[in-house]
PDB file of C-alpha atoms and ligand atoms in Angstrom:
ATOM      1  CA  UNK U   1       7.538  47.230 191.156  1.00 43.00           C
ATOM      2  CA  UNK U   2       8.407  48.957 187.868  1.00 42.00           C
ATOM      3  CA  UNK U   3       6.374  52.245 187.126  1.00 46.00           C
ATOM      4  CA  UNK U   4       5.452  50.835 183.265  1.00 45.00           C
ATOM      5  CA  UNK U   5       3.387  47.675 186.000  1.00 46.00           C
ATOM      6  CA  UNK U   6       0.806  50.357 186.229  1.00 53.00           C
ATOM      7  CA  UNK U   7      -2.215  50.610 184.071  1.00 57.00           C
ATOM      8  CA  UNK U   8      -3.588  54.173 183.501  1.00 66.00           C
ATOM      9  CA  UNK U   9      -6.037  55.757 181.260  1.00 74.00           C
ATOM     10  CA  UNK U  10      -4.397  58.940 180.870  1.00 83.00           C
ATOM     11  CA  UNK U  11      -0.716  59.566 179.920  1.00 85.00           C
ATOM     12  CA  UNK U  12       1.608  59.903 183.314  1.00 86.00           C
ATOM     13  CA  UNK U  13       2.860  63.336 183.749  1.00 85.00           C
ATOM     14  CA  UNK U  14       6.226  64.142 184.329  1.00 87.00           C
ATOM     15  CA  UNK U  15       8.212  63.763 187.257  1.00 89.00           C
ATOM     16  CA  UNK U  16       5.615  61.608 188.658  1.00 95.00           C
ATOM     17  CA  UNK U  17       5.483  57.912 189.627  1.00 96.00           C
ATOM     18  CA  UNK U  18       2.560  55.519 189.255  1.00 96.00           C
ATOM     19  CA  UNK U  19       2.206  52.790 192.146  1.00 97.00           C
ATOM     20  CA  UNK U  20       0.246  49.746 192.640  1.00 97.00           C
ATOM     21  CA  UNK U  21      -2.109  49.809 195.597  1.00 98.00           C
ATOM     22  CA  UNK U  22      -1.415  46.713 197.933  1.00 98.00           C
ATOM     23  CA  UNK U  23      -4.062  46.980 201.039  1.00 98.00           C
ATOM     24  CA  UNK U  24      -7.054  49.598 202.125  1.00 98.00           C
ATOM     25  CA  UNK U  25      -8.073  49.804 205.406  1.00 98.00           C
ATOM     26  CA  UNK U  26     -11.231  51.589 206.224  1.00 98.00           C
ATOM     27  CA  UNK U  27     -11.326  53.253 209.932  1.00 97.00           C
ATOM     28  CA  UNK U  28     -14.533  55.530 210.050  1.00 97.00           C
ATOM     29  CA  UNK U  29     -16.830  56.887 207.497  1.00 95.00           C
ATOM     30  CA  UNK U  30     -13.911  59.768 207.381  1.00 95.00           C
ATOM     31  CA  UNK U  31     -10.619  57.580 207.793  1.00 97.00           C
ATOM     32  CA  UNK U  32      -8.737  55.120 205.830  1.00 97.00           C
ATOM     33  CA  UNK U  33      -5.364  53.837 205.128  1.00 98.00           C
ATOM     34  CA  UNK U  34      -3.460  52.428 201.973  1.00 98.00           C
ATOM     35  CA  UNK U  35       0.005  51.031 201.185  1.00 98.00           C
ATOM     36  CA  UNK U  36       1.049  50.826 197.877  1.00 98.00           C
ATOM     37  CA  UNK U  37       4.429  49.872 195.879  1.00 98.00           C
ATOM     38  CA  UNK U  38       7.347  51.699 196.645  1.00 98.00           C
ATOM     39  CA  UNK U  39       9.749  53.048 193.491  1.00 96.00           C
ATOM     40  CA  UNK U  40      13.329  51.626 193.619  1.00 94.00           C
ATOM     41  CA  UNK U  41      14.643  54.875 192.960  1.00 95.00           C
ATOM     42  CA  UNK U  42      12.265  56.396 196.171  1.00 97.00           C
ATOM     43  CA  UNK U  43      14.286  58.010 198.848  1.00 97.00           C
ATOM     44  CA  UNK U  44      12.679  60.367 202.115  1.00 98.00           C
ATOM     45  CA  UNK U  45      13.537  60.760 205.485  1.00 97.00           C
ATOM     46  CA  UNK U  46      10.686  59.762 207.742  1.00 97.00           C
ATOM     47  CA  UNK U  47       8.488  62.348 208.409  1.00 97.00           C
ATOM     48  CA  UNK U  48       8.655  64.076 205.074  1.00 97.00           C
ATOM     49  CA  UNK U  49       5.689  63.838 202.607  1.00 97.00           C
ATOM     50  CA  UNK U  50       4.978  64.021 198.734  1.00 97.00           C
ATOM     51  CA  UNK U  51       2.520  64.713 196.866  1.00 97.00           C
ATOM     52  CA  UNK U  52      -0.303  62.579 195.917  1.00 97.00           C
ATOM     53  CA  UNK U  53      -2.768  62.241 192.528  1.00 96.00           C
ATOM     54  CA  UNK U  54      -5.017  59.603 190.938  1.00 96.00           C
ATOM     55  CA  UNK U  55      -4.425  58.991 187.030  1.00 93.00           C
ATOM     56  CA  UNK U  56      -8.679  60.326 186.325  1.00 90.00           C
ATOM     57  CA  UNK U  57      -7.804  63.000 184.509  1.00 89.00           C
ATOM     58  CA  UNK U  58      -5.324  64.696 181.665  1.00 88.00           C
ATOM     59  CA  UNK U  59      -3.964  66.880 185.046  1.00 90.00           C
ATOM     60  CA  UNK U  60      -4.510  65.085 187.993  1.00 93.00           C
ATOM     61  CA  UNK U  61      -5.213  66.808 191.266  1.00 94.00           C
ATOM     62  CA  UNK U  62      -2.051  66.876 193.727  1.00 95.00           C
ATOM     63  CA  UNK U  63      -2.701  67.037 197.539  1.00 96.00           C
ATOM     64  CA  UNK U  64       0.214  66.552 200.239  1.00 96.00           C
ATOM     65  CA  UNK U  65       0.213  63.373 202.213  1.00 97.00           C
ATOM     66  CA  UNK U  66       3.205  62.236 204.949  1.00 97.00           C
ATOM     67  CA  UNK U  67       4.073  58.849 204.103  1.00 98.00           C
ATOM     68  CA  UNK U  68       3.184  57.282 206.868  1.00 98.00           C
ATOM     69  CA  UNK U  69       5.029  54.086 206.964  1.00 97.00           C
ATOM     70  CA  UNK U  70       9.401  54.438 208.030  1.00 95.00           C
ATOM     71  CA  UNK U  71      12.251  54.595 205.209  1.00 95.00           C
ATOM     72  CA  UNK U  72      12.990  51.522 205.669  1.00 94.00           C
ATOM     73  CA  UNK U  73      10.211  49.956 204.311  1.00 95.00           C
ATOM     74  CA  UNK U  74       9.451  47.989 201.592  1.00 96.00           C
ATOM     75  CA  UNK U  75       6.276  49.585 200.478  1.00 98.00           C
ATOM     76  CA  UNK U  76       4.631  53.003 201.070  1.00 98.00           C
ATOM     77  CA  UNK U  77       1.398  54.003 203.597  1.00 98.00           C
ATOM     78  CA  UNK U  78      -0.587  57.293 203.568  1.00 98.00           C
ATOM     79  CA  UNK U  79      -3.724  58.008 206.379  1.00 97.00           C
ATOM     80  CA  UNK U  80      -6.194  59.893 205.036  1.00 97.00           C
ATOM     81  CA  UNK U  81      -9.195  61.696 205.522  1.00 96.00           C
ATOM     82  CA  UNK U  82     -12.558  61.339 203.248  1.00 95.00           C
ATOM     83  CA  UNK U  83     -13.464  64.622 202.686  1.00 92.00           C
ATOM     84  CA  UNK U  84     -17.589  64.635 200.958  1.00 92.00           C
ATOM     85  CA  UNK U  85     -16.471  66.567 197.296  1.00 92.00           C
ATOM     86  CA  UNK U  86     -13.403  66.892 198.096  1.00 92.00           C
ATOM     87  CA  UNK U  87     -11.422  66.537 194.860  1.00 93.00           C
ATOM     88  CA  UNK U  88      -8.592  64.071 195.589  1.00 94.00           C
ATOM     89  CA  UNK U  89     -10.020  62.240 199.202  1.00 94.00           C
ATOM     90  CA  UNK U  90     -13.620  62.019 196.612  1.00 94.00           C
ATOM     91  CA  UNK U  91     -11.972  59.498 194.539  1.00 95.00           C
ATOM     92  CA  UNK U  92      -9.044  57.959 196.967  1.00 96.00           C
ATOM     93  CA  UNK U  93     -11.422  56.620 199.592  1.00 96.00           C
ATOM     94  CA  UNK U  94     -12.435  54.300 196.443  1.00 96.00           C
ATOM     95  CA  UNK U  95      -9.285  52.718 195.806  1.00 97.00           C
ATOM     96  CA  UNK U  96      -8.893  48.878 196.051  1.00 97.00           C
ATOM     97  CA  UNK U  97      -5.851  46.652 195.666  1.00 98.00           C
ATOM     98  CA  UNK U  98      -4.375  46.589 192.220  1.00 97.00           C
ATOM     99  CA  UNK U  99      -5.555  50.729 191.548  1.00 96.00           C
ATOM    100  CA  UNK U 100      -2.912  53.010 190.656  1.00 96.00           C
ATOM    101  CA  UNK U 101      -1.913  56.276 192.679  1.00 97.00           C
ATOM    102  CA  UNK U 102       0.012  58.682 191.360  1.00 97.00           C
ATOM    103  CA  UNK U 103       3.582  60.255 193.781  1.00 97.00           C
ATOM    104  CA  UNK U 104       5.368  63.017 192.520  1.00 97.00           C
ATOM    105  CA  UNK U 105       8.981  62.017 192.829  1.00 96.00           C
ATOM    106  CA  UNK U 106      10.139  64.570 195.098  1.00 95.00           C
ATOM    107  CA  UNK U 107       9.619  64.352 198.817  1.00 97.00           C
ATOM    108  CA  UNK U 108      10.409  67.654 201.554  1.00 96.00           C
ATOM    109  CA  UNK U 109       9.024  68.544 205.233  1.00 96.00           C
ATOM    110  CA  UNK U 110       9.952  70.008 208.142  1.00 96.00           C
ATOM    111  CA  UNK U 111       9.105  66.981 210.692  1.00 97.00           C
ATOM    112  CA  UNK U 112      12.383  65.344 210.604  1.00 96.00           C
ATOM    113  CA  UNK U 113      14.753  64.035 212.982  1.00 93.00           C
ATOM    114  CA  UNK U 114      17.528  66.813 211.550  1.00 93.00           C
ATOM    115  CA  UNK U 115      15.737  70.014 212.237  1.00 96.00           C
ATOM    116  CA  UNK U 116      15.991  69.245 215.700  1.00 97.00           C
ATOM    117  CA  UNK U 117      18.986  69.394 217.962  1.00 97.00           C
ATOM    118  CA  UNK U 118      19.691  66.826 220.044  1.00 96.00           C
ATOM    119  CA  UNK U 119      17.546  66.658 223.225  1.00 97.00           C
ATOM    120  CA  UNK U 120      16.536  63.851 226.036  1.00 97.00           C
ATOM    121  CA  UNK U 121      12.834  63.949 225.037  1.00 98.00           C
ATOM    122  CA  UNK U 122      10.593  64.369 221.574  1.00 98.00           C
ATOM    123  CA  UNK U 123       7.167  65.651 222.237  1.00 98.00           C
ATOM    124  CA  UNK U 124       4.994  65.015 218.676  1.00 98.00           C
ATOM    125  CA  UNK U 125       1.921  66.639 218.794  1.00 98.00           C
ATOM    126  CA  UNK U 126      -0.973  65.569 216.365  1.00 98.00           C
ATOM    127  CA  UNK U 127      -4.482  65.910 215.967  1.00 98.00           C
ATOM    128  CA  UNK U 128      -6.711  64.044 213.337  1.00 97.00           C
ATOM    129  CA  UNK U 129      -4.589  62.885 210.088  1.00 97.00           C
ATOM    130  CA  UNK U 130      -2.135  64.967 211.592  1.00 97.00           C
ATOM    131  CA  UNK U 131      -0.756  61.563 213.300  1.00 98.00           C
ATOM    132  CA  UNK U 132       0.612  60.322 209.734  1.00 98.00           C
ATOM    133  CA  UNK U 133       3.856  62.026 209.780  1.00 98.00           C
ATOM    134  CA  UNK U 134       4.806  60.531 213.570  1.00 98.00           C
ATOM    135  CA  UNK U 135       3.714  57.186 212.382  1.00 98.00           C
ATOM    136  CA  UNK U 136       6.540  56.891 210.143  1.00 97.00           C
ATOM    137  CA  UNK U 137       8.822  58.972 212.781  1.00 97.00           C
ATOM    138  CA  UNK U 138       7.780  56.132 215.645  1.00 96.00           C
ATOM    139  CA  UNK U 139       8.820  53.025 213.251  1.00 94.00           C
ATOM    140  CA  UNK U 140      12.228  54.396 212.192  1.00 94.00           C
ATOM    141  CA  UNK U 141      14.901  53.645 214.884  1.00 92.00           C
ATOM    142  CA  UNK U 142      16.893  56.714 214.412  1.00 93.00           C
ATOM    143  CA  UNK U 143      14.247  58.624 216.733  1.00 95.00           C
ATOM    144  CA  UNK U 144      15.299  56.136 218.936  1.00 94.00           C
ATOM    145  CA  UNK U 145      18.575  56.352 218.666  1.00 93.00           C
ATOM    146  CA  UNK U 146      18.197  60.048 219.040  1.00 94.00           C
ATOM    147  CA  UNK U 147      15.912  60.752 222.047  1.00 96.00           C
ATOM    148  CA  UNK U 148      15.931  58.588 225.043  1.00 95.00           C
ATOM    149  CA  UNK U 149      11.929  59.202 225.321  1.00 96.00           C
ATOM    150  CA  UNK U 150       8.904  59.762 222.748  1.00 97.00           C
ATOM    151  CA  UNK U 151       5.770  61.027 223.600  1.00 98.00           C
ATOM    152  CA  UNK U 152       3.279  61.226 220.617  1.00 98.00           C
ATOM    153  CA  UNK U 153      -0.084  63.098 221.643  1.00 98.00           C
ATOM    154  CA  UNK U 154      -3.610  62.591 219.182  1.00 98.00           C
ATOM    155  CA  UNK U 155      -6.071  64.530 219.755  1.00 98.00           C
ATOM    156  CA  UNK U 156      -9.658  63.922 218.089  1.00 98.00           C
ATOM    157  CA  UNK U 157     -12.798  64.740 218.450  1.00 98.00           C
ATOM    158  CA  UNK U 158     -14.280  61.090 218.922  1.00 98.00           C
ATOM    159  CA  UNK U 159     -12.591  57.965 220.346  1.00 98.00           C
ATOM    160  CA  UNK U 160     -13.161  55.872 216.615  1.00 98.00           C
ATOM    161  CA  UNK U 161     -10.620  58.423 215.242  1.00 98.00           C
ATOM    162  CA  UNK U 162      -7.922  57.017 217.268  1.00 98.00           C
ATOM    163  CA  UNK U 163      -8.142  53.646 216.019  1.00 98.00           C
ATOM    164  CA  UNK U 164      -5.033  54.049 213.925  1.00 98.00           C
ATOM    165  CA  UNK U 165      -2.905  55.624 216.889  1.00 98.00           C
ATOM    166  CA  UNK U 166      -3.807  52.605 218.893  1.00 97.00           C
ATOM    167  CA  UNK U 167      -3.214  49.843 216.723  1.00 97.00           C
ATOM    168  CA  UNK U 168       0.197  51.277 215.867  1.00 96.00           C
ATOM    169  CA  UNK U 169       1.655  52.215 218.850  1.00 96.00           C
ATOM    170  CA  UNK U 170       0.250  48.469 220.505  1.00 94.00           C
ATOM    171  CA  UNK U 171       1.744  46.569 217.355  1.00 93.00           C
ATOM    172  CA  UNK U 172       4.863  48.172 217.746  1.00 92.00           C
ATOM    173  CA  UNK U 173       6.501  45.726 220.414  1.00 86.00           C
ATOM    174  CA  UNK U 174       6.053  42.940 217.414  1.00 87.00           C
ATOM    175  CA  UNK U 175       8.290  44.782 215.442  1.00 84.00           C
ATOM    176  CA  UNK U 176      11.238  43.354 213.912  1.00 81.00           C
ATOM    177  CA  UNK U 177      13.103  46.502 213.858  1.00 81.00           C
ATOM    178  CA  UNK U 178      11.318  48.907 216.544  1.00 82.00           C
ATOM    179  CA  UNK U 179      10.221  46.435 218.841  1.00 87.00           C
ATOM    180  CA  UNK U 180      12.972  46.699 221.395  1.00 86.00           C
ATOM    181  CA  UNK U 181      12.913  50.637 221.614  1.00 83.00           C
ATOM    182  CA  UNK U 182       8.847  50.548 221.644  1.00 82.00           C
ATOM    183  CA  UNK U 183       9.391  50.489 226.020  1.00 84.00           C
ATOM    184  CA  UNK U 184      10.877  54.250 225.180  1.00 91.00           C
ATOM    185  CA  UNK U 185       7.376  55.154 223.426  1.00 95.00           C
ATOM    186  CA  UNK U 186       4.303  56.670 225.151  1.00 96.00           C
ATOM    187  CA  UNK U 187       1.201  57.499 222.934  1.00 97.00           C
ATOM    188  CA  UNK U 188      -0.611  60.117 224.602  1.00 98.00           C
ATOM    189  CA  UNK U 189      -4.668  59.941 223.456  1.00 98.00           C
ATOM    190  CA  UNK U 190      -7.296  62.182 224.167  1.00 98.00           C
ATOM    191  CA  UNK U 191     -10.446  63.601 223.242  1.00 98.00           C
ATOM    192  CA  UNK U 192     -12.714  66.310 223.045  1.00 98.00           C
ATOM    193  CA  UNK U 193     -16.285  65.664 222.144  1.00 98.00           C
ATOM    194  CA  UNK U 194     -16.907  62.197 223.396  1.00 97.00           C
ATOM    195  CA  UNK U 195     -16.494  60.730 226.898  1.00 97.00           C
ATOM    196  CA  UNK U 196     -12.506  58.765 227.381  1.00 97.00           C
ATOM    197  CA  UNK U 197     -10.019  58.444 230.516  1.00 95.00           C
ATOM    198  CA  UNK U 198      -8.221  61.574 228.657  1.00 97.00           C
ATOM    199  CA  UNK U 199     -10.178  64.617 227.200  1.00 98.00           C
ATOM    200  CA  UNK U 200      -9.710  68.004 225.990  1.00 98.00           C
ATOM    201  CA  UNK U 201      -7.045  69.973 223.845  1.00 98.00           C
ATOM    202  CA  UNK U 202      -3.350  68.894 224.061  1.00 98.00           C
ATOM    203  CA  UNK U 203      -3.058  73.189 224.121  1.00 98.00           C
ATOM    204  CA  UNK U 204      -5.474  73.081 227.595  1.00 98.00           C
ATOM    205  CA  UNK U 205      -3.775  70.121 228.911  1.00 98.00           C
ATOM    206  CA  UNK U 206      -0.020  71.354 228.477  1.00 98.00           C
ATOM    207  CA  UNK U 207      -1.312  75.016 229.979  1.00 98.00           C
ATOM    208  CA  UNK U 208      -2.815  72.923 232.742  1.00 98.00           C
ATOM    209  CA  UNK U 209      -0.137  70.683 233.267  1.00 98.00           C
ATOM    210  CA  UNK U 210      -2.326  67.850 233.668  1.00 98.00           C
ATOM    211  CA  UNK U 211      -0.262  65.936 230.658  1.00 98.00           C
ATOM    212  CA  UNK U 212       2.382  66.334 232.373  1.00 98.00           C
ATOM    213  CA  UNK U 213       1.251  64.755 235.591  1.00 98.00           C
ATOM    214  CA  UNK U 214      -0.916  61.886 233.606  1.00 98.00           C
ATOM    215  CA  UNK U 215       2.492  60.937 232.034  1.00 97.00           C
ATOM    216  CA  UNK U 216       4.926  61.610 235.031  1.00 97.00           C
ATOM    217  CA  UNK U 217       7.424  63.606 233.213  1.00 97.00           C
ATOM    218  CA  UNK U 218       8.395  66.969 234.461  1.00 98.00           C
ATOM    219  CA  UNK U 219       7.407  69.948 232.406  1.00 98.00           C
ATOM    220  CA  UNK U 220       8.493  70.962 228.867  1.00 98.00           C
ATOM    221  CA  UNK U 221      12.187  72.360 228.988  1.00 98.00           C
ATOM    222  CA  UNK U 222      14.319  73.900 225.924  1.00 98.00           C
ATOM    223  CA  UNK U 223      17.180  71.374 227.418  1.00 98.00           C
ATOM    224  CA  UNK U 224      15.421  69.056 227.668  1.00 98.00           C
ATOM    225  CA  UNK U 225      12.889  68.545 225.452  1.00 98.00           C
ATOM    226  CA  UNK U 226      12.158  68.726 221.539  1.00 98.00           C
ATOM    227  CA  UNK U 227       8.730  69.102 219.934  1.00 98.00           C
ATOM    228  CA  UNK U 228       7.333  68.387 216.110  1.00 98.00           C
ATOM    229  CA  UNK U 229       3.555  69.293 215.461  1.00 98.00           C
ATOM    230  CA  UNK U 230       1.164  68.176 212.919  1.00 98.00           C
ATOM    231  CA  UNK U 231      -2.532  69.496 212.820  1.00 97.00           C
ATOM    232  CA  UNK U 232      -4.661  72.320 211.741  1.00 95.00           C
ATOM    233  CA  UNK U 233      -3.799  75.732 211.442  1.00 95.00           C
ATOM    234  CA  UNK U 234      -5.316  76.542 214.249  1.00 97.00           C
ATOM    235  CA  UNK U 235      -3.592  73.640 216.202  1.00 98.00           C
ATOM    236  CA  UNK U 236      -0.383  74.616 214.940  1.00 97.00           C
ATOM    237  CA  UNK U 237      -0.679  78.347 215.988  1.00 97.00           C
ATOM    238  CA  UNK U 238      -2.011  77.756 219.268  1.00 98.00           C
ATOM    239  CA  UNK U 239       0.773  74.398 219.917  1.00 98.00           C
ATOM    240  CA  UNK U 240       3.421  76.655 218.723  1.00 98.00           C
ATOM    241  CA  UNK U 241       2.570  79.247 220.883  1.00 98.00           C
ATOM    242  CA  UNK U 242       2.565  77.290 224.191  1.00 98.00           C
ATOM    243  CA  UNK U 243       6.149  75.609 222.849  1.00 98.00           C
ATOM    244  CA  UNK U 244       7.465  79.324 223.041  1.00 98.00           C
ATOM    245  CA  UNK U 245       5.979  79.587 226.058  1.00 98.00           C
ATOM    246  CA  UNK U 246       8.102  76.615 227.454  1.00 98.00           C
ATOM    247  CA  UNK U 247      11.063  78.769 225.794  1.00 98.00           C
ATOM    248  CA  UNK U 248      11.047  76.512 222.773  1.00 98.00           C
ATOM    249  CA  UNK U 249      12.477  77.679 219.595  1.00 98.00           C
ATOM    250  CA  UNK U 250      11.438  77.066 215.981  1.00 98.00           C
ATOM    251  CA  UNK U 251      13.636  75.257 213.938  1.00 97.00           C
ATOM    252  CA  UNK U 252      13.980  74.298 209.901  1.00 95.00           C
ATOM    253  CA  UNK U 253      16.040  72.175 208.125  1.00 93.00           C
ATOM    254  CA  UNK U 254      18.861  74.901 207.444  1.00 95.00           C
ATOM    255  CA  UNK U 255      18.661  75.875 210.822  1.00 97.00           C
ATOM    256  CA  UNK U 256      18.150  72.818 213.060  1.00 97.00           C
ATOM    257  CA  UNK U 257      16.384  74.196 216.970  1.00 98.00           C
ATOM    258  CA  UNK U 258      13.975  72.783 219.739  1.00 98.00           C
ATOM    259  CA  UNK U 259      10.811  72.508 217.898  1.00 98.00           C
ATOM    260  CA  UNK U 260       9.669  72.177 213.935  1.00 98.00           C
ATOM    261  CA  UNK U 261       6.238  72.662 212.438  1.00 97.00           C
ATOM    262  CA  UNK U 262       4.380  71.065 209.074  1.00 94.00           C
ATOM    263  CA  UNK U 263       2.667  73.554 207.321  1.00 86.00           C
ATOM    264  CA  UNK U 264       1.887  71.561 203.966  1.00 83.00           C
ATOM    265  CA  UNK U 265      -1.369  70.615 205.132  1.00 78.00           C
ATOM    266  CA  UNK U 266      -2.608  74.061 205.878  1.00 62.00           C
ATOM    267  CA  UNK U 267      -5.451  75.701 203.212  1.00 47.00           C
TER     268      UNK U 267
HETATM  269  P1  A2P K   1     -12.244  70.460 219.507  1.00 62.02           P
HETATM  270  O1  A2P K   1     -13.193  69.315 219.418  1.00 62.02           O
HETATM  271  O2  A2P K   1     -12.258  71.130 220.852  1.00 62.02           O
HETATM  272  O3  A2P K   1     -12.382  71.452 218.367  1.00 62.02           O
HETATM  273  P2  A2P K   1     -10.434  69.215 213.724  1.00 62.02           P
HETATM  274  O4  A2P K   1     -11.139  67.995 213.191  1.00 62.02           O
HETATM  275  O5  A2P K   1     -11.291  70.425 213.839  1.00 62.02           O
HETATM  276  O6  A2P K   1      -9.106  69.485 213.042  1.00 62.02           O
HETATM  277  O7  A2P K   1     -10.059  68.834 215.224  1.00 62.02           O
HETATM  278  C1  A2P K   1      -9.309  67.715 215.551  1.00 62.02           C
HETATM  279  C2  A2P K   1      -8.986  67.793 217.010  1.00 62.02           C
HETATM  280  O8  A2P K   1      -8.131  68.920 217.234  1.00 62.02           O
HETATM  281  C3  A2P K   1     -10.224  68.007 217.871  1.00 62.02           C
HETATM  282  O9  A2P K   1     -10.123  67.194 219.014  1.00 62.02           O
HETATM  283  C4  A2P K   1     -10.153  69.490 218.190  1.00 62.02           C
HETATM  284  O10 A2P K   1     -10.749  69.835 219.427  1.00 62.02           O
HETATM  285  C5  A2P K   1      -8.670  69.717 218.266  1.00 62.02           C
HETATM  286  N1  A2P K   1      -8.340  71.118 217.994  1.00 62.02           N
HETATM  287  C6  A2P K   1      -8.957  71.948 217.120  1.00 62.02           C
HETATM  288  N2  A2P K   1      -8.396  73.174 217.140  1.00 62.02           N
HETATM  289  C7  A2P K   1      -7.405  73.122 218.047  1.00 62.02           C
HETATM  290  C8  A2P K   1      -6.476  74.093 218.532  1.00 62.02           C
HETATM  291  N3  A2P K   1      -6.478  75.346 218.082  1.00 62.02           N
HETATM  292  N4  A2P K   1      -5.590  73.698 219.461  1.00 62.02           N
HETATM  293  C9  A2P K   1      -5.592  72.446 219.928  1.00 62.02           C
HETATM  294  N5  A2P K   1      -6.448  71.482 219.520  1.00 62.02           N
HETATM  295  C10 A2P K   1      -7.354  71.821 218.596  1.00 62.02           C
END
């Protein structure tokens, strides 16, 4: 759809498209969805995210969000969180179909498919919204055609949380494109502060080794095995610490290695 489709109140700013909002999809009192139009001109690798407004006001307020849906598609899908006040999530978790969103055009990250070198198996860590980044990663075929094996972990707090993880990862065998890799895919759930077959921190599990054993795969390896991890600070310092503890090594898009980190979400 053409940017001059959208109907603001306020003049655009520069630099910055204006998309058409084409489905919500409300999860929890704290979770929802969207997809909106996608430019023409709109290029990313999946994994990467951009930065995201609402046209309210004369300088809109920009927070990161990984698009969510693969670079192949059509249209584009963010997972959010409904923060009370917050001054983007406020407004967002309002949005209904035909609403206009705001992208700045430029997309970056670190959780792509060439800041790692090649390995047999991609760990993707996640907890909460953190998940967004790997659902685009899990629907592009390249990861695929990469790693023989994919294990995405999400950790929250309460089973509800993991309704988007779920429904994903079980649609995936439907689809047209990723459906005959999805057999390579294991989504690893657990939580921490509700009752479920899996519980605790993916950082307590891995030290443990009880993921491990619950999935049947041998211990994290730097030959073997390549990790990407999405969460809160504190996840990401704590996950990155037991990846180095496996021998893992950092990597960035200059200088591809065994594991990558996304730090755009971080306060
Ligand atoms: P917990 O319930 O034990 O704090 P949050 O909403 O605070 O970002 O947490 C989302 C999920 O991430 C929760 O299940 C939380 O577990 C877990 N978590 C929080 N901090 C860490 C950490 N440092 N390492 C691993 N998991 C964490």
């Amino acid at each position: 759809m053409l940017d001059a489709a959208a109907k603001t109140d306020f003049p655009i700013p520069t630099g910055v498209f204006a998309q058409t909002v084409t489905e919500v999809q409300h999860y929890t009192d704290s979770l929802f969805r969207f997809r909106m139009t996608r430019p023409d001109t709109f290029r990313f690798r999946s994994g990467e995210f951009v930065m995201i407004g609402l046209p309210n006001a004369e300088k809109p307020v920009f927070r990161a969000y990984s698009v969510a849906s693969p670079n192949w598609d059509e249209e584009l899908e963010f997972y959010s969180i409904k923060v009370p006040g917050g001054p983007l999530t406020e407004h967002l978790q309002k949005i209904k179909e035909g609403d206009t969103v705001l992208m700045r055009k430029k997309p970056t990250g670190t959780l792509v498919n060439d800041a790692l070198l090649p390995g047999k198996r991609l760990w993707m860590f996640s907890t909460g919204t953190g998940f967004a980044p790997f659902a685009s990663l899990i629907r592009d075929p390249e990861t695929y055609e990469k790693f023989e094996e994919v294990i995405v972990t999400h950790t929250c707090r309460e089973v509800a949380e993991l309704a988007y993880s779920q429904e994903l990862v079980a649609s995936l065998k439907d689809d047209p494109l990723c459906g005959e890799f999805a057999g390579g895919l294991h989504l690893y759930a657990t939580v921490t502060r509700e009752d479920f077959p899996f519980k605790g921190r993916i950082t307590d599990l891995m030290a443990s080794g009880k993921v491990f054993d619950d999935l049947g795969v041998p211990p994290i390896h730097p030959e073997t095995d390549r990790g990407m991890i999405c969460g809160s600070m504190a996840m990401l310092k704590d996950t990155k610490a037991t990846l180095e503890g496996f021998g893992l090594v950092e990597g960035s898009n200059s200088k591809p290695d065994t594991f990558v980190v996304e730090r755009a979400f971080v306060d």
